[in-house]
Every structure is written in C-alpha cells, then in structure tokens.
Coordinates of C-alpha atoms in Angstrom, one line a residue:
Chain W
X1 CA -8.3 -6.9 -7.4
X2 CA -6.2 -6.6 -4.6
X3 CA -8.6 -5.5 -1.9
X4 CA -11.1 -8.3 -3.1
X5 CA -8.1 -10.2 -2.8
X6 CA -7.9 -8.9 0.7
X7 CA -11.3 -9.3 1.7
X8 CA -11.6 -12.9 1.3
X9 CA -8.4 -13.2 3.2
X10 CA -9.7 -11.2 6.2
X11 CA -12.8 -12.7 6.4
X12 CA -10.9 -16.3 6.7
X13 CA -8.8 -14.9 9.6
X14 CA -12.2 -13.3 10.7
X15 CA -14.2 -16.9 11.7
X16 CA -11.8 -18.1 14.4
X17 CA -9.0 -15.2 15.5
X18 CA -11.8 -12.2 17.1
X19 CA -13.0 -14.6 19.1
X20 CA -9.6 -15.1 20.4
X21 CA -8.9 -11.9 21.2
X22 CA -12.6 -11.2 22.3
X23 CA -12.0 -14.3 24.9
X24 CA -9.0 -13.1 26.2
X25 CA -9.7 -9.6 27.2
X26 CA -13.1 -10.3 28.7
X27 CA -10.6 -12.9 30.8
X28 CA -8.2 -9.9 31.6
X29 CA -11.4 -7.8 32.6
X30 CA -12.2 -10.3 34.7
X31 CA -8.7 -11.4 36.4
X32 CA -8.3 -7.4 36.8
X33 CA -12.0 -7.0 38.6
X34 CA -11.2 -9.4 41.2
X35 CA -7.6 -8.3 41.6
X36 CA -9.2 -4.6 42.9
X37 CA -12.7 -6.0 44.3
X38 CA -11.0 -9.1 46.7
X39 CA -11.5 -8.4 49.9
X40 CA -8.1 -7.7 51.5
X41 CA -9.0 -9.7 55.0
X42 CA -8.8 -12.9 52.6
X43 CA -5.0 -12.8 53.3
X44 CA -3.3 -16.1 51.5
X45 CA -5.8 -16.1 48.8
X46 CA -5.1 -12.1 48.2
X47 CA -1.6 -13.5 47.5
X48 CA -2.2 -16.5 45.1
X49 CA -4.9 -14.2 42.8
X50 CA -2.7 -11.2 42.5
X51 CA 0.1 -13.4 41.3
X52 CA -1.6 -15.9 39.8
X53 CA -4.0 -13.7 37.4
X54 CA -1.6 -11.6 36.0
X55 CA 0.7 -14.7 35.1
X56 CA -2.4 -16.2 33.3
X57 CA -3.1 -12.9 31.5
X58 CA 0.5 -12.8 29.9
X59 CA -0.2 -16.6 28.8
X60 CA -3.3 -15.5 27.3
X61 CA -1.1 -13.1 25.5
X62 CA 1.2 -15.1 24.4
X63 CA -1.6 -17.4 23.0
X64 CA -3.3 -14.8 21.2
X65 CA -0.2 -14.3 19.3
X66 CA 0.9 -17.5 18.6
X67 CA -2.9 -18.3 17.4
X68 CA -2.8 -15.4 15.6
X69 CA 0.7 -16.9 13.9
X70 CA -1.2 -20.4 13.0
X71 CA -3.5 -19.1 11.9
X72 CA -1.6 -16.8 9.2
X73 CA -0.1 -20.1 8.3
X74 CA -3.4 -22.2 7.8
X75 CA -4.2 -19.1 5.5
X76 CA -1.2 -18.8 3.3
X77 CA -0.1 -23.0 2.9
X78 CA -4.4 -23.8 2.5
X79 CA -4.6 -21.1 -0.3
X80 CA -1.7 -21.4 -2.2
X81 CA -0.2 -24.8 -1.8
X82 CA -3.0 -26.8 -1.0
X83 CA -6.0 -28.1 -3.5
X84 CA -7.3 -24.5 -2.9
X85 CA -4.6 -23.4 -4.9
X86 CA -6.3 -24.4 -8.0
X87 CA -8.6 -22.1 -7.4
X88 CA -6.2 -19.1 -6.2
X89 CA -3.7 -19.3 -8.6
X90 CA -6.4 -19.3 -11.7
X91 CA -8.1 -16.3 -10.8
X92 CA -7.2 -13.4 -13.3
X93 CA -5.3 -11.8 -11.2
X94 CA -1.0 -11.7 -11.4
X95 CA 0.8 -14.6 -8.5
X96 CA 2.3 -11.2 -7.1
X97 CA -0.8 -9.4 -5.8
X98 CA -2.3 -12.9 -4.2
X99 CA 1.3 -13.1 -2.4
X100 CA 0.6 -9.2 -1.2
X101 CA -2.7 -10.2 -0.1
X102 CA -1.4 -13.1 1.9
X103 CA 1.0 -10.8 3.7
X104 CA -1.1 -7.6 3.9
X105 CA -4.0 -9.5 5.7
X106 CA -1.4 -11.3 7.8
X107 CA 0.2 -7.7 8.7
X108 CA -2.9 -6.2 9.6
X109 CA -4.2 -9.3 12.1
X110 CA -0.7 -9.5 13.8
X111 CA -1.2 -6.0 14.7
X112 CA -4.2 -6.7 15.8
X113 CA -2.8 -9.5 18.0
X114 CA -0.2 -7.3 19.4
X115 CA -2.4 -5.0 20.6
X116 CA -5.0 -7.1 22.2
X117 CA -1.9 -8.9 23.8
X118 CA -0.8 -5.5 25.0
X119 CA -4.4 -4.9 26.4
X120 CA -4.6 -8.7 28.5
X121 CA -1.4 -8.5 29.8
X122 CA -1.1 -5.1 31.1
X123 CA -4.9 -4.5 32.5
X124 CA -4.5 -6.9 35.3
X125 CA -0.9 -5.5 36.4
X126 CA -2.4 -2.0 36.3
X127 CA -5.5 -3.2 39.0
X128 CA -2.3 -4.9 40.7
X129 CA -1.0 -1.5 41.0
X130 CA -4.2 0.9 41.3
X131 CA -5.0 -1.9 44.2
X132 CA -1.1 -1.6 46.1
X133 CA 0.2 1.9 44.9
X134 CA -1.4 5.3 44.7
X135 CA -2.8 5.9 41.0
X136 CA -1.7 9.6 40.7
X137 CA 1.7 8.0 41.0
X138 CA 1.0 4.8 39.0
X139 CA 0.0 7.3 36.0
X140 CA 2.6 9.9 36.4
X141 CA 3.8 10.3 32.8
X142 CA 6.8 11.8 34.2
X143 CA 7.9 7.9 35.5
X144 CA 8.5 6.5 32.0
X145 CA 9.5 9.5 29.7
X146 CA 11.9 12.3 31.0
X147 CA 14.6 12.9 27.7
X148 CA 14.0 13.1 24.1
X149 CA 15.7 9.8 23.6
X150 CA 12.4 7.8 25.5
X151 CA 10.0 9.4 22.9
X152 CA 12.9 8.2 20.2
X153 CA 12.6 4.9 21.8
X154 CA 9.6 4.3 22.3
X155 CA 8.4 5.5 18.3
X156 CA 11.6 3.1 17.6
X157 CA 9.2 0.1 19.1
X158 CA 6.3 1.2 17.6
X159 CA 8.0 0.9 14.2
X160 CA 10.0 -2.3 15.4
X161 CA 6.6 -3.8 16.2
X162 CA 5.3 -2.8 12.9
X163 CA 7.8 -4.1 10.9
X164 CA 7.4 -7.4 13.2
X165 CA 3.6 -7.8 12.1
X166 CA 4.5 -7.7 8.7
X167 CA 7.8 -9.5 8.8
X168 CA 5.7 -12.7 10.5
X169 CA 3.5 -13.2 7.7
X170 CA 6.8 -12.4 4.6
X171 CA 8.8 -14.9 6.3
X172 CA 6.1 -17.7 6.3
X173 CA 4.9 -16.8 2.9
X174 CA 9.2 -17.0 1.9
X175 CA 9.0 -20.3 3.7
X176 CA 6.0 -21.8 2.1
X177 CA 7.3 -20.8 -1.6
X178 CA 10.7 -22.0 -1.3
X179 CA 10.0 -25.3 0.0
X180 CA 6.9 -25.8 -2.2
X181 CA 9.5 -24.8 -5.4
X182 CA 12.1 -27.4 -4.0
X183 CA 8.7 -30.0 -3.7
X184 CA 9.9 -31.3 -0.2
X185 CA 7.0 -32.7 2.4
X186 CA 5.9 -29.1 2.3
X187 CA 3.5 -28.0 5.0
X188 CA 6.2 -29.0 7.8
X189 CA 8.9 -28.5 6.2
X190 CA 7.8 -24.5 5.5
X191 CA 6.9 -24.4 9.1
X192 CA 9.6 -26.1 10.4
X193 CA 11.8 -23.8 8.1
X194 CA 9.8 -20.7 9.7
X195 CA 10.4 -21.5 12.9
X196 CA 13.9 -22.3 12.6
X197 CA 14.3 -19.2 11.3
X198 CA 12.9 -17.4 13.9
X199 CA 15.1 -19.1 16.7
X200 CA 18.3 -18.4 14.7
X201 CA 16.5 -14.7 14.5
X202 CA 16.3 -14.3 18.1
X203 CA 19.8 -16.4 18.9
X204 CA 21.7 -13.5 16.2
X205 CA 19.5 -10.9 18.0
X206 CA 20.4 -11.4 21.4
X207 CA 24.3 -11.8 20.3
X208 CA 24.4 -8.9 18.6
X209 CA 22.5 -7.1 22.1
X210 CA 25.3 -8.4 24.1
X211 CA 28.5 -7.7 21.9
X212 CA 26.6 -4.2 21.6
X213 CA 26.5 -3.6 25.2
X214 CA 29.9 -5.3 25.9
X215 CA 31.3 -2.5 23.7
X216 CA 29.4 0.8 24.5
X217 CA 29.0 -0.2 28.0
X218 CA 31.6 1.8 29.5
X219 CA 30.7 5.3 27.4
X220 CA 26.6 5.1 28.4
X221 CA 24.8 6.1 31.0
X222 CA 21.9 4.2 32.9
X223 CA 18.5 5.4 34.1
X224 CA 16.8 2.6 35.5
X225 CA 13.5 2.9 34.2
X226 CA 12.8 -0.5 32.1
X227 CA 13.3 -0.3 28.1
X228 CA 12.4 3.3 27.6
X229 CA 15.0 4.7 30.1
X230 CA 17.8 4.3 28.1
X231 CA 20.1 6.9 25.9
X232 CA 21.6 6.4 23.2
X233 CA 22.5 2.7 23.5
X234 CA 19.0 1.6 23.3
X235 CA 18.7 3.5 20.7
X236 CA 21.5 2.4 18.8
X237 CA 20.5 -1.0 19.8
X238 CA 16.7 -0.7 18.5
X239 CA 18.0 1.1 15.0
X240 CA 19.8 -2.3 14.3
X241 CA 17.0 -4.7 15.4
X242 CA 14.3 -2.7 13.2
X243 CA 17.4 -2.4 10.6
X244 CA 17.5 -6.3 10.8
X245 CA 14.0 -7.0 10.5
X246 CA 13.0 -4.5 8.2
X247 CA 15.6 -6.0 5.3
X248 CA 14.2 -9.7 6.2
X249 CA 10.4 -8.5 5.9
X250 CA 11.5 -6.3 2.4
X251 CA 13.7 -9.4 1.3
X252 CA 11.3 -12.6 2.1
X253 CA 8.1 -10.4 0.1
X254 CA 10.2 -9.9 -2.6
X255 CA 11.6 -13.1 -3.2
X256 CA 8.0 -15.1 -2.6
X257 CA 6.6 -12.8 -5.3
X258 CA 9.1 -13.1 -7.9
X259 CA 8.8 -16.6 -7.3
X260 CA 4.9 -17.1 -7.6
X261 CA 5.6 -14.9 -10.7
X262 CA 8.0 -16.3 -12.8
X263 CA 8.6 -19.8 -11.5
X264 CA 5.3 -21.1 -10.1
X265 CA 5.1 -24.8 -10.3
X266 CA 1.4 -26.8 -8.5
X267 CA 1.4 -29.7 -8.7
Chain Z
X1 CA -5.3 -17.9 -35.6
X2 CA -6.7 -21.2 -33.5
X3 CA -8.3 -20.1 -29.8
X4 CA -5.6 -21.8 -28.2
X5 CA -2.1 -22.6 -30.0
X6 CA 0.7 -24.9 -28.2
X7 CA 4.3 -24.8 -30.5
X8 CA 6.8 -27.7 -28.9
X9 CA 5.6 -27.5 -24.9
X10 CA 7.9 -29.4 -23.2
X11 CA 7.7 -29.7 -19.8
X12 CA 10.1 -31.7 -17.6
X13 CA 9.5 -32.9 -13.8
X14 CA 12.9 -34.5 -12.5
X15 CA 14.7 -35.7 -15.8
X16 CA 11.1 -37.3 -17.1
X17 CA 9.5 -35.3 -19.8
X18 CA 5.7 -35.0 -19.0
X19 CA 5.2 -33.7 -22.2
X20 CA 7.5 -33.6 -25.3
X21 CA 7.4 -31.0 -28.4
X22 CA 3.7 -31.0 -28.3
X23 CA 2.4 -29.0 -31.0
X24 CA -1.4 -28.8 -31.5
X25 CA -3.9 -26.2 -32.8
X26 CA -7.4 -25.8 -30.7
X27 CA -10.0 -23.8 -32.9
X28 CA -13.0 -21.8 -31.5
X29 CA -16.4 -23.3 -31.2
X30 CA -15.1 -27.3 -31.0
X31 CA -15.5 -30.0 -28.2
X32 CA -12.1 -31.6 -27.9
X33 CA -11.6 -34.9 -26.4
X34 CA -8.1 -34.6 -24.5
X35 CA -7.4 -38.9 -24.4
X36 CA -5.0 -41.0 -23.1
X37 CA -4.2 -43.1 -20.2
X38 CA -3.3 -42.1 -16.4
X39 CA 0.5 -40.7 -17.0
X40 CA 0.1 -39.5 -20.3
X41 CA 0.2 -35.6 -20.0
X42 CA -3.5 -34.6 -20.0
X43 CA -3.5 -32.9 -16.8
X44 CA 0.1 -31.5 -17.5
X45 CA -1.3 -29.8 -20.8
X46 CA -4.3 -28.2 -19.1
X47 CA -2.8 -27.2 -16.3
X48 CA 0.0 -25.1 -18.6
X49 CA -3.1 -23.7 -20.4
X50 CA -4.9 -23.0 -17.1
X51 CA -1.2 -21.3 -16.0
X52 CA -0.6 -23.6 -12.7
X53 CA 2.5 -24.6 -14.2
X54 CA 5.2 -23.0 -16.9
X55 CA 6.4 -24.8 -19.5
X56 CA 10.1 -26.1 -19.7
X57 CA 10.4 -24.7 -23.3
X58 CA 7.4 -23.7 -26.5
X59 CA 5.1 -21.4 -26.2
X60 CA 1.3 -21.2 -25.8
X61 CA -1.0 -18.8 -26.7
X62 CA -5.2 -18.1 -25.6
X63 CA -6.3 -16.1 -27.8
X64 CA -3.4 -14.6 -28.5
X65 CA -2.0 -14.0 -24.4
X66 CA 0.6 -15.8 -22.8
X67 CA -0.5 -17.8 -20.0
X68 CA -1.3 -15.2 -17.5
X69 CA -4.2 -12.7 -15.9
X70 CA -5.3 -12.4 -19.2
X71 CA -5.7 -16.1 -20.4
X72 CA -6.8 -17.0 -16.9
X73 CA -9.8 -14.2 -17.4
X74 CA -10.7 -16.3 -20.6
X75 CA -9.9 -19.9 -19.8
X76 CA -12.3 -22.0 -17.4
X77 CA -11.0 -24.7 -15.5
X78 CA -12.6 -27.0 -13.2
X79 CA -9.7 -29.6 -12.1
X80 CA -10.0 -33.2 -11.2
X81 CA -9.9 -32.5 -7.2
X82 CA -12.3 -30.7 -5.2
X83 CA -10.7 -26.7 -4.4
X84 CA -13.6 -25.1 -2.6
X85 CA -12.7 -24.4 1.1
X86 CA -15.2 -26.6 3.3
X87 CA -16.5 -23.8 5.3
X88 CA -17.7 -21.1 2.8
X89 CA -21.3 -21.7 1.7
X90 CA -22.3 -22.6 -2.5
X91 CA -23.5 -19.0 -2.0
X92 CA -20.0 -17.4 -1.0
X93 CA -18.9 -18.9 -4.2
X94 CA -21.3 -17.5 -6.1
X95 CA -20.3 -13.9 -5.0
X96 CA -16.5 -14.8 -4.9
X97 CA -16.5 -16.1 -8.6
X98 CA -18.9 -13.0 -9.5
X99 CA -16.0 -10.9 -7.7
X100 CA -13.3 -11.8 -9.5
X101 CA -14.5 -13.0 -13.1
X102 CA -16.6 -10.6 -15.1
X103 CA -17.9 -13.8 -17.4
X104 CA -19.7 -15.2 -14.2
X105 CA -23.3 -15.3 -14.8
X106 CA -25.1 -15.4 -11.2
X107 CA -28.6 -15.7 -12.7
X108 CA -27.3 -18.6 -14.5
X109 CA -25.5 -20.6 -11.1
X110 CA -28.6 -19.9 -9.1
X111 CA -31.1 -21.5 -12.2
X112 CA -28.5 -24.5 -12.4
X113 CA -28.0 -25.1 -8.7
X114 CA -32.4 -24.7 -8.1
X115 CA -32.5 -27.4 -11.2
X116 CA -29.9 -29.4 -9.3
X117 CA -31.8 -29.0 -5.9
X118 CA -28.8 -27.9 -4.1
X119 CA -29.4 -25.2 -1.5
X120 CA -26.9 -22.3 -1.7
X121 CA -26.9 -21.4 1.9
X122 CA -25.3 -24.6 2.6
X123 CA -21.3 -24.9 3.1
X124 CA -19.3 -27.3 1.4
X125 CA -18.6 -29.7 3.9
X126 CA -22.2 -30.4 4.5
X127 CA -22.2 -31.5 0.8
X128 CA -21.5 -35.3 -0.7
X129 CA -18.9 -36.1 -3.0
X130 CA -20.5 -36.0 -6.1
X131 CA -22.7 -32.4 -5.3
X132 CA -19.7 -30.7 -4.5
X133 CA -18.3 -31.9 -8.0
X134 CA -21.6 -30.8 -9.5
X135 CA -21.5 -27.0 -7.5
X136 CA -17.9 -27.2 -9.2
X137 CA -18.8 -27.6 -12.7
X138 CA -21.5 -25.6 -12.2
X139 CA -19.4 -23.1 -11.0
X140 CA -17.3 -23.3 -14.3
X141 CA -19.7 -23.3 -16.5
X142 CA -21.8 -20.6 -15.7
X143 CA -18.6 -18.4 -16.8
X144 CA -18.9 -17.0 -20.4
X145 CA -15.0 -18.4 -21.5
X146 CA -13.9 -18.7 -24.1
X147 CA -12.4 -22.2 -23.0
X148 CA -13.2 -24.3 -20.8
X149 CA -11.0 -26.7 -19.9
X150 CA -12.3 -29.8 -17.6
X151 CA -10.0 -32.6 -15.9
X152 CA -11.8 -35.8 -15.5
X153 CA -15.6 -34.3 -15.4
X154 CA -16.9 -37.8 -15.1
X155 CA -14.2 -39.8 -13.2
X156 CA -15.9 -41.1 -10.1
X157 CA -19.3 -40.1 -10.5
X158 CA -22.6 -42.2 -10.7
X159 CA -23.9 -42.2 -14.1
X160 CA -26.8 -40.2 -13.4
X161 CA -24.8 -37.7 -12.5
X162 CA -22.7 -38.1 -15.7
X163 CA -25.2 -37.7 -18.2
X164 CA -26.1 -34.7 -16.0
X165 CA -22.5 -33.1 -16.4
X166 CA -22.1 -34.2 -20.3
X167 CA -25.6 -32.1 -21.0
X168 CA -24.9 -29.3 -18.9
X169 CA -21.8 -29.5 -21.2
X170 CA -23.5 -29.8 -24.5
X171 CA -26.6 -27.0 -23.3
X172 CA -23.6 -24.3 -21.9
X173 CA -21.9 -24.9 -25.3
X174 CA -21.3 -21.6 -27.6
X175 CA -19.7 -21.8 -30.8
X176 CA -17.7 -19.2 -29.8
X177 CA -15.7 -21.3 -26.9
X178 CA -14.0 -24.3 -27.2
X179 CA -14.4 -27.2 -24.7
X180 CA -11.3 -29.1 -23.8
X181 CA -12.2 -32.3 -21.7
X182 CA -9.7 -34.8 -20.6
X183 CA -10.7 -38.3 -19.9
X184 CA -10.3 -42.2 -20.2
X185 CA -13.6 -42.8 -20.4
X186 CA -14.4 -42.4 -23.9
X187 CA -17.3 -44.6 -24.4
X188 CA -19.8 -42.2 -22.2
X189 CA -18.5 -38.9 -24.1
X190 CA -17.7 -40.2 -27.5
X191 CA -20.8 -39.1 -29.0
X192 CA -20.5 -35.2 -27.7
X193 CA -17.1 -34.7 -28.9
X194 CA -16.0 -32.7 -32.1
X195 CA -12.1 -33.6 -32.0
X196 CA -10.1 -36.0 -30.6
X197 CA -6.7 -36.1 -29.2
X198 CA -4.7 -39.0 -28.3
X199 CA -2.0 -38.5 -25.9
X200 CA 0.7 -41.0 -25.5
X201 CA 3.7 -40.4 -23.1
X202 CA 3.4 -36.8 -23.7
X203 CA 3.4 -36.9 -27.4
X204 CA 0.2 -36.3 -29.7
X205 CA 0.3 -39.1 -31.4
X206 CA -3.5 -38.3 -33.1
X207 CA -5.4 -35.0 -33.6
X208 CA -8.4 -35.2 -35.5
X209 CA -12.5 -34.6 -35.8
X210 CA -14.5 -37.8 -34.2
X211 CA -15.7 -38.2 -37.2
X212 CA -12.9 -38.5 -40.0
X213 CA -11.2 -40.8 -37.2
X214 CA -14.5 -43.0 -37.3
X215 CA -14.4 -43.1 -41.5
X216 CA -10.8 -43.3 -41.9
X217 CA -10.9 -46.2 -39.5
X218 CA -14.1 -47.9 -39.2
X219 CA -13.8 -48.0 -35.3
X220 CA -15.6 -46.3 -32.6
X221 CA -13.1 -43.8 -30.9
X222 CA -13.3 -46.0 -28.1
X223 CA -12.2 -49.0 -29.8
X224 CA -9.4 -47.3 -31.6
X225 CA -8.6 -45.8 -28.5
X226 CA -8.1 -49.5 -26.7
X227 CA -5.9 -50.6 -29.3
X228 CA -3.5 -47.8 -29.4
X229 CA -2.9 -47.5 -25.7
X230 CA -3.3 -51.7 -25.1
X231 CA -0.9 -52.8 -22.0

C-alpha cells in the first residue's frame, strides 16, 4: 500500500516540479554557451555576461529549491488537511504509512532538487573557468582532495544533504499535524511554524559553528581550499550539524505518525 | 452481532459534547435514515464510523473491527464536500479507487458514468457542481461495502439529479450492506428508508423501522420529524 501510496504522491509533484528543473538547466546550458562562445573583442559586455549569468544561475537554484519546498507543502496540507483528506484518511490503509508516503516522496524530490540545483549553478562557473583558466588545471582532482579527512568531508555532506532532503519534508509534515491537532488557522500557521523553525535552525547552527571555531581555533590547522580543505574541525563541525538534523528529521516523522495514528481529529 | 455496533460514543469538541452516550445497533441489509437538524451529530457519528475522528469515550465496532484499515476496507463513505483533487481526470479515480479498494468494481463506474454521460477523460475541475457530486457517489457506490455511509447525498442538488442519486441507491442496494444516509430532507427519501433515526443534540432520541414509526404514530416520518425538532 505504501508504494501506491507513493505513486500518487509522485505523480502530484510530477505535473509542475520537472519542468522546473527541466527550465532551469536548459537556462544554465544556455548562460554557460555564451559565457565560452562570446567573442572576447566585445570587451564591457564580456564583463556584464560572465558576471551576470552565473549570478542568475545560482538564483535559478535557489528557486528550484524553494519550488521544490512549496510544492512538498501544497502536497502534504492539500492531502491531509484539506477536503482531500476525506478521501486520504479513509483509504484502508494505517494514518502512519500515508504520513511515510508524504515524507518519502518529499525526500526523494528534494534530492532531486538538490541536484539539479548543483547542476545550474555550477555549469556556468565551470564555462567561467574553462573560458579564463586552463582546464587541465580547472579539473585537477588533486585541487580539492589531498588528505583522508576531504573524502571524510565531503561523504559527511553527502550524508548532511541527505538527511536535509528528508528532514524538509518531516519538519513540514510535524508542522502541519501539530497545528492541525491544536485547530489553529492551519495552513499558515504550519508554514509559518516551518519556517520559523528553519530560521531558529540556521540561527543555533551558525552559533554553535562559531563557539566551535572560537574553541578549536587555536589547535587546527588551515588549508585554504574552500569547505573540503579542512581537518578535523570541519569534521567535527559537520558530525554535529548532520547529528542535529538527523535527530530533528527522526523526531518530527515520528511524532507526525504517532499523531495521525492515535490522535487524528478532521474536521 | 449488528454490522455496525456504537456502545455510549461520546465525543467532545471544546467542552460541547457533539455526541453523548449514543448507543445504537445497525443490522446488515437495512437503509437507515440518519435524521436530525444542522448541529445535531449526524456528520460527527459517520465520520467516527468512517474513522476521520476518534471518539472521546464508547466503542464502535464494523463488523466486528475497530475503526481502522480494516473497517475503512468495509465502510463506504461519500462526505457532504467535494474531496477529488481538481486536476486528476474521473478516469484517475477510477484507477486510484481500483488501487486501493479491492470492492471497487471498474465495469460498474464506467456503465454508471456512460448512463450518466460523463466523459472519464475529463478532470474535475472541468466538471459542474452537481456532476462532480454525481462522479462522487458514483465513485462510492460502485464499491462492494458492506456500509455505506453517505452525508447529505441530496443537499444542494436539483431534483433530477436526486431522484437520480436515491435510485442509484435503491438499484446498488444488497441485503448484505447496510446504507447509512444522513439528511434533513426527509420528505424526498422517506419512502426508500428501512429505519429511522432521530438525532437530537447528540442523543438518539428515536431508533426504529419507517414503518412501526408510521403505525405507532399515524404520521409520515416527515411530519413526526417537524414536530420533534420544531424551533
């Protein structure tokens, strides 16, 4: 029941979001095309593309994951807290597994997301690059990984970036349940309770990165080579922010299905 | 053992009891008339059968299951609002109520819809009022239940459409199911129903066959009706 559970759910996020993502890469093709093709004697407007077209790619990015994140939110308050809930929450199916559904299907689409925002934001700086620097250097592996603590790192924010895509759609699902239980104006007040959530997220996240740092400072060492660089300290760092995320993602799921379970109220 | 069994459901929304020690017994094979005014705990009751809410305190039973997976595989419910998404088709119903309920009879949707003239490739929103209502029940009924529970069926349709939904009803019928419908407008569905029940404040305050209520009291249920629930 699950999967058909799932299906539906997919094929809802499938009408709008892959043409999103679709749009946005064919626009980072594009930006990244004329970033190598334009003519270099075109002086001033050499400058304005190959600053311009990369900003615009990273704001496609950031689009395609905050459409992905609306969307995930249409999904979950339409089906379960909405008229449509009448029809969700009679199928013959336990409240728990439509709960998993919502969160699996939200998972798998903000991974999706991440990755096509990876791809638009980072094909036009590489034509920046391939068109100023020499590629053999540009793709020198040796430039980004050189100690055991990069590959460390760098599966640490694999794994913090899949506990992100599934924390997204737990912590909206949480939101939706609890206000919808406590019958307040719900469909702003769970969104206005996910996003406060989020900020106070990233406020306790960047304190704890600072107060981290202030203390191990002085003990670490530095290599200068953006996020993977690090030693020990960024991974020390990453451990907790995965650590942190990981217990909200566990703790929101379990909570908004014990609720649908046991205390489900729709009205 | 009756098809469906309620012992002293209470259920309270905010210090006001929506319904209060109701105890009623629903055998197989009847059409019960679920009747009372706006307020009075019709929708509460079905919608604790249906399991969209829990009870305060009591118990109910569908054929012997809690309220659950399993009662939800036996009970049919079609609601008073509209719960089809806009965008999916009459078809993608068809194959999502297949999907999940092995009672759903596709043959059956397809012959009712072609009788109605609605064209399953069409989405919802393209749909008036009253066809989506009709897609709905039709929906519902052409599930093999053993209740079937419906909310205000003729509540803000035109009376074509009515008689329509009281004969699809009467036809879909099986003397193995019970059908629960909920309503104020007893004089249109007087003459299909079995049993009554009259719903006051969320108490039963009658539970009897139409027709012992018609002898013992010389009235139409309609008539008897307006008198016990006059303003």
């Amino acid at each position: 029941m699950l999967g058909k559970l799932m299906k539906y759910d997919m094929r809802y996020m499938a009408r709008i979001l892959p043409w999103v993502y679709l749009g946005s890469i064919v626009l980072s093709i594009f930006c990244s095309a004329v970033i190598i093709m334009l003519p270099a004697k075109i002086i001033g407007i050499v400058d304005v593309i190959t600053a311009l077209f990369p900003a615009l790619c990273t704001m496609a990015a950031y689009a395609i994951i905050i459409m992905t994140v609306v969307v995930i939110i249409m999904r979950v308050y339409r089906s379960l807290y909405s008229d449509e809930g009448y029809l969700t929450f009679t199928l013959p199916v336990k409240n728990s597994k439509i709960i998993d559904s919502k969160i699996l299907t939200g998972a798998i689409w903000t991974s999706f997301s991440l990755i096509a925002a990876v791809i638009v934001s980072t094909l036009p700086k590489t034509a920046y690059s391939i068109r100023f620097y020499q590629t053999e250097e540009f793709l020198d592996p040796g430039l980004y990984v050189n100690e055991v603590w990069d590959y460390i790192n760098i599966a640490l924010i694999l794994l913090i970036a899949v506990t992100a895509a599934f924390l997204v759609p737990s912590l909206y699902t949480f939101c939706a349940t609890v206000t919808h239980k406590a019958k307040r104006a719900r469909g702003f007040a769970s969104i206005g309770m996910f996003i406060g959530i989020i900020y106070g997220l990233s406020v306790v996240s960047s304190v704890i990165i600072v107060v981290f740092i202030a203390v191990f400072a002085e003990t670490a060492d530095y290599v200068d080579y953006g996020i993977v660089g690090y030693n020990v300290l960024s991974t020390g760092l990453l451990l907790i922010v995965w650590f942190v995320l990981a217990v909200l993602t566990v703790t929101s799921w379990l909570v908004s299905r014990h609720i649908a379970n046991k205390k489900l109220n729709l009205l | 053992m009756a098809l469906i069994e309620y012992r002293n459901v209470t259920k309270l929304y905010k210090g006001t009891n929506a319904l209060n020690g109701v105890s009623l017994d629903i055998p197989a094979g009847r059409i019960v008339g679920l009747l009372g005014p706006n307020g009075s705990g019709k929708t509460t009751l079905i919608k604790l059968t249906a399991g969209l809410l829990t009870p305060t305190s009591g118990t109910i039973t569908v054929d012997g299951f809690a309220p659950g997976p399993e009662t939800k595989a036996r009970v049919a419910y079609l609601p008073e609002k509209s719960y089809m998404s806009e965008w999916m088709s009459v078809d993608s119903f068809i194959k999502y109520f297949s999907d999940f309920y092995a009672d759903f009879d596709r043959v059956k949707a397809n012959e009712m819809l072609s009788r109605l003239g609605i064209d399953p490739k069409r989405t919802l929103k393209t749909l008036s009022k009253g066809t989506k209502e009709k897609v709905q029940l039709v929906l519902v009924m052409s599930r093999a239940a053993k209740a079937y529970f419906l909310d205000e069926p003729i509540a803000g349709v035109d009376p074509a459409a009515r008689d329509y939904i009281l004969n699809t009803i009467i036809r879909n019928y099986s003397e193995n199911a019970s059908v629960v419908i909920s309503t104020h407008l007893i004089y249109d569905i007087e003459n299909v129903l079995d049993d009554v029940v009259f719903i006051k404040e969320g108490k039963i305050v009658l539970a009897d066959s139409a027709d012992n209520v018609r002898e013992k009291t010389g009235k139409s249920v309609d008539m008897l009706f307006r008198e016990v629930f006059r303003c």
